C-alpha cells in the first residue's frame, strides 16, 4: 500500500515536472530562431504565444511587418533577435476543441570585439535579468546583481539596461552570462580584445620617422667612408713623398 502510494507520488511528480520543463532554444542576436511545435495534427485551428508578461502578436506569414510569425503547422519564428527577447515563452495550441501548451526558454548569444581603453556598452540588463557573471578572471564571478548593481568601480549600469565597462582592459575579455532569478541563462556575450589598428595620421607619422632615421644612418655611413678614403689617400701621398726623398738622398751618395 505504502509502495503503491510512493509510486503514485513519483508518477505525479514526473508528469508535473515534464509538463513544466521548458524546451531550451538558442539564437544569435540579429538572427532568427524557431520555437518548434512539432504537432503534425492538421486540425490545429489557432495558436497563441505568451511571454512571461504579455500575449505576443503572431503573424500568419513572414510578409507581416512584425518580427514574430507562424511557419508551417504551428512553429513560431522570431526574427531579428534582440537581447530583450530572451526568456520564457508559452505556446498555446488549440485543436479539435482541445488545447495544449508548450514551454520554451529562449537564450540569446552575441560576440563583441573591443579595443583596449574603449568603453564597452552591453545592453544585457533586460527586465528578467537578475545576475551577470563573467569568467574573464579565469573563474566565474558575479559582476552585477539586480539588488546591488555593479560590483566593480570600473563598471557602471544605466537606466536603459546597459552594463558598461568604462575603459576596456584585455583582462576583461571572456564570457559574460546573464541569469534570471532561477539561474537560467538568458544571454551569453563573448567579449574579445580587438587588435590595435593605427589610424592614418599615426601611420603617416611613423612612416616619416622611419625615413628620417634611414637618412641619418645613410649620412653617417657616407661620412665615415669618406673620412676613411681621405685618410688612406693622404697616407699614400706622404709615403710616396718619403720614398722619393729617400731615393734622392741615395742618389746623392
Ligand atoms: C570562459 O568560458 C568559455 C566557455 O563558456 C571558454 O570558452 C573561455 O575560454 C573562458 N574564458 C576564460 C578567460 O576563462
Tab-separated table of N, CA, C and O in Angstrom, residues 32-78:
chain	number	residue	atom	x	y	z
A	32	UNK	N	17.662	34.722	-36.468
A	32	UNK	CA	16.302	34.199	-36.283
A	32	UNK	C	16.326	32.972	-35.387
A	32	UNK	O	17.343	32.311	-35.283
A	33	UNK	N	15.175	32.690	-34.779
A	33	UNK	CA	15.060	31.452	-34.013
A	33	UNK	C	13.676	30.859	-34.249
A	33	UNK	O	12.715	31.585	-34.515
A	34	UNK	N	13.588	29.508	-34.207
A	34	UNK	CA	12.297	28.829	-34.349
A	34	UNK	C	11.896	28.235	-33.008
A	34	UNK	O	12.704	27.573	-32.353
A	35	UNK	N	10.668	28.491	-32.576
A	35	UNK	CA	10.103	27.772	-31.436
A	35	UNK	C	9.320	26.611	-32.046
A	35	UNK	O	8.228	26.804	-32.580
A	36	UNK	N	9.901	25.420	-32.015
A	36	UNK	CA	9.294	24.299	-32.745
A	36	UNK	C	8.096	23.728	-31.996
A	36	UNK	O	8.146	23.557	-30.784
A	37	UNK	N	7.013	23.464	-32.718
A	37	UNK	CA	5.856	22.912	-32.005
A	37	UNK	C	5.683	21.418	-32.269
A	37	UNK	O	5.190	20.687	-31.432
A	38	UNK	N	6.147	20.954	-33.430
A	38	UNK	CA	6.201	19.517	-33.718
A	38	UNK	C	4.853	18.807	-33.597
A	38	UNK	O	4.812	17.634	-33.245
A	39	UNK	N	3.775	19.548	-33.828
A	39	UNK	CA	2.468	18.895	-33.889
A	39	UNK	C	2.105	18.682	-35.351
A	39	UNK	O	2.061	19.626	-36.122
A	40	UNK	N	1.855	17.414	-35.699
A	40	UNK	CA	1.543	17.107	-37.095
A	40	UNK	C	0.053	17.299	-37.380
A	40	UNK	O	-0.353	17.353	-38.526
A	41	UNK	N	-0.709	17.383	-36.315
A	41	UNK	CA	-2.160	17.467	-36.447
A	41	UNK	C	-2.571	18.604	-37.388
A	41	UNK	O	-2.198	19.746	-37.191
A	42	UNK	N	-3.350	18.250	-38.409
A	42	UNK	CA	-3.753	19.278	-39.367
A	42	UNK	C	-5.010	20.018	-38.912
A	42	UNK	O	-5.459	20.936	-39.567
A	43	UNK	N	-5.558	19.573	-37.761
A	43	UNK	CA	-6.762	20.240	-37.269
A	43	UNK	C	-6.449	21.404	-36.336
A	43	UNK	O	-7.323	21.867	-35.620
A	44	UNK	N	-5.180	21.827	-36.331
A	44	UNK	CA	-4.826	22.952	-35.468
A	44	UNK	C	-5.541	24.199	-35.975
A	44	UNK	O	-5.396	24.594	-37.133
A	45	UNK	N	-6.342	24.760	-35.097
A	45	UNK	CA	-7.121	25.906	-35.533
A	45	UNK	C	-6.414	27.220	-35.301
A	45	UNK	O	-6.441	28.118	-36.124
A	46	UNK	N	-5.689	27.272	-34.199
A	46	UNK	CA	-5.250	28.595	-33.765
A	46	UNK	C	-4.096	28.428	-32.782
A	46	UNK	O	-4.039	27.444	-32.048
A	47	UNK	N	-3.155	29.366	-32.760
A	47	UNK	CA	-2.105	29.339	-31.733
A	47	UNK	C	-1.997	30.707	-31.072
A	47	UNK	O	-2.278	31.730	-31.690
A	48	UNK	N	-1.594	30.678	-29.817
A	48	UNK	CA	-1.309	31.925	-29.094
A	48	UNK	C	0.067	31.813	-28.476
A	48	UNK	O	0.436	30.748	-27.960
A	49	UNK	N	0.824	32.920	-28.522
A	49	UNK	CA	2.146	32.925	-27.908
A	49	UNK	C	2.167	33.951	-26.781
A	49	UNK	O	1.677	35.073	-26.939
A	50	UNK	N	2.716	33.525	-25.651
A	50	UNK	CA	2.816	34.424	-24.493
A	50	UNK	C	4.254	34.493	-24.017
A	50	UNK	O	4.941	33.479	-23.954
A	51	UNK	N	4.694	35.694	-23.673
A	51	UNK	CA	5.934	35.806	-22.908
A	51	UNK	C	5.491	35.779	-21.451
A	51	UNK	O	4.316	35.563	-21.165
A	52	UNK	N	6.405	36.034	-20.522
A	52	UNK	CA	6.006	35.991	-19.116
A	52	UNK	C	5.050	37.114	-18.763
A	52	UNK	O	4.294	37.014	-17.810
A	53	UNK	N	5.104	38.195	-19.567
A	53	UNK	CA	4.295	39.358	-19.179
A	53	UNK	C	3.134	39.669	-20.115
A	53	UNK	O	2.187	40.331	-19.718
A	54	UNK	N	3.195	39.188	-21.350
A	54	UNK	CA	2.134	39.615	-22.279
A	54	UNK	C	1.897	38.594	-23.384
A	54	UNK	O	2.708	37.704	-23.619
A	55	UNK	N	0.754	38.781	-24.065
A	55	UNK	CA	0.464	37.991	-25.251
A	55	UNK	C	1.182	38.641	-26.433
A	55	UNK	O	1.236	39.872	-26.534
A	56	UNK	N	1.768	37.814	-27.287
A	56	UNK	CA	2.547	38.355	-28.398
A	56	UNK	C	1.802	38.120	-29.705
A	56	UNK	O	1.278	37.019	-29.941
A	57	UNK	N	1.736	39.149	-30.533
A	57	UNK	CA	1.076	39.005	-31.834
A	57	UNK	C	1.901	38.091	-32.736
A	57	UNK	O	3.093	38.335	-32.931
A	58	UNK	N	1.268	37.061	-33.263
A	58	UNK	CA	1.950	36.168	-34.192
A	58	UNK	C	1.319	36.347	-35.577
A	58	UNK	O	0.127	36.078	-35.754
A	59	UNK	N	2.112	36.811	-36.539
A	59	UNK	CA	1.609	36.980	-37.899
A	59	UNK	C	1.366	35.626	-38.544
A	59	UNK	O	2.005	34.633	-38.180
A	60	UNK	N	0.464	35.587	-39.516
A	60	UNK	CA	0.167	34.330	-40.200
A	60	UNK	C	1.261	33.976	-41.196
A	60	UNK	O	1.491	32.817	-41.487
A	61	UNK	N	1.944	34.989	-41.751
A	61	UNK	CA	3.021	34.729	-42.718
A	61	UNK	C	4.206	35.639	-42.435
A	61	UNK	O	4.107	36.575	-41.645
A	62	UNK	N	5.323	35.366	-43.107
A	62	UNK	CA	6.528	36.161	-42.898
A	62	UNK	C	6.354	37.583	-43.446
A	62	UNK	O	7.084	38.493	-43.068
A	63	UNK	N	5.391	37.757	-44.369
A	63	UNK	CA	5.238	39.048	-45.046
A	63	UNK	C	4.719	40.156	-44.130
A	63	UNK	O	4.719	41.319	-44.495
A	64	UNK	N	4.281	39.791	-42.916
A	64	UNK	CA	3.789	40.813	-41.982
A	64	UNK	C	4.931	41.724	-41.547
A	64	UNK	O	6.093	41.392	-41.698
A	65	UNK	N	4.561	42.844	-40.959
A	65	UNK	CA	5.593	43.799	-40.543
A	65	UNK	C	6.259	43.380	-39.236
A	65	UNK	O	7.372	43.792	-38.946
A	66	UNK	N	5.575	42.571	-38.444
A	66	UNK	CA	6.109	42.190	-37.134
A	66	UNK	C	7.303	41.254	-37.219
A	66	UNK	O	7.627	40.737	-38.278
A	67	UNK	N	7.974	41.029	-36.091
A	67	UNK	CA	9.147	40.161	-36.059
A	67	UNK	C	8.787	38.705	-35.763
A	67	UNK	O	9.637	37.837	-35.806
A	68	UNK	N	7.502	38.468	-35.382
A	68	UNK	CA	7.100	37.124	-34.966
A	68	UNK	C	6.049	36.597	-35.938
A	68	UNK	O	5.038	37.248	-36.174
A	69	UNK	N	6.303	35.429	-36.532
A	69	UNK	CA	5.316	34.874	-37.469
A	69	UNK	C	5.250	33.353	-37.395
A	69	UNK	O	6.159	32.706	-36.879
A	70	UNK	N	4.131	32.825	-37.910
A	70	UNK	CA	3.889	31.389	-37.886
A	70	UNK	C	4.517	30.762	-39.117
A	70	UNK	O	4.488	31.338	-40.206
A	71	UNK	N	5.071	29.574	-38.943
A	71	UNK	CA	5.666	28.865	-40.074
A	71	UNK	C	5.185	27.419	-40.022
A	71	UNK	O	5.197	26.800	-38.945
A	72	UNK	N	4.776	26.891	-41.184
A	72	UNK	CA	4.283	25.512	-41.227
A	72	UNK	C	3.026	25.364	-40.393
A	72	UNK	O	2.212	26.280	-40.300
A	73	UNK	N	2.907	24.203	-39.735
A	73	UNK	CA	1.712	23.894	-38.969
A	73	UNK	C	1.504	24.840	-37.788
A	73	UNK	O	0.463	25.464	-37.656
A	74	UNK	N	2.521	24.920	-36.934
A	74	UNK	CA	2.376	25.764	-35.746
A	74	UNK	C	3.715	26.217	-35.172
A	74	UNK	O	3.768	26.676	-34.035
A	75	UNK	N	4.813	26.073	-35.950
A	75	UNK	CA	6.100	26.624	-35.487
A	75	UNK	C	5.994	28.149	-35.440
A	75	UNK	O	5.282	28.739	-36.248
A	76	UNK	N	6.745	28.740	-34.519
A	76	UNK	CA	6.779	30.204	-34.465
A	76	UNK	C	8.217	30.668	-34.692
A	76	UNK	O	9.145	30.125	-34.084
A	77	UNK	N	8.388	31.628	-35.606
A	77	UNK	CA	9.713	32.181	-35.875
A	77	UNK	C	9.783	33.590	-35.279
A	77	UNK	O	8.861	34.381	-35.456
A	78	UNK	N	10.867	33.857	-34.554
A	78	UNK	CA	11.140	35.235	-34.123
A	78	UNK	C	12.383	35.670	-34.886
A	78	UNK	O	13.410	34.999	-34.820
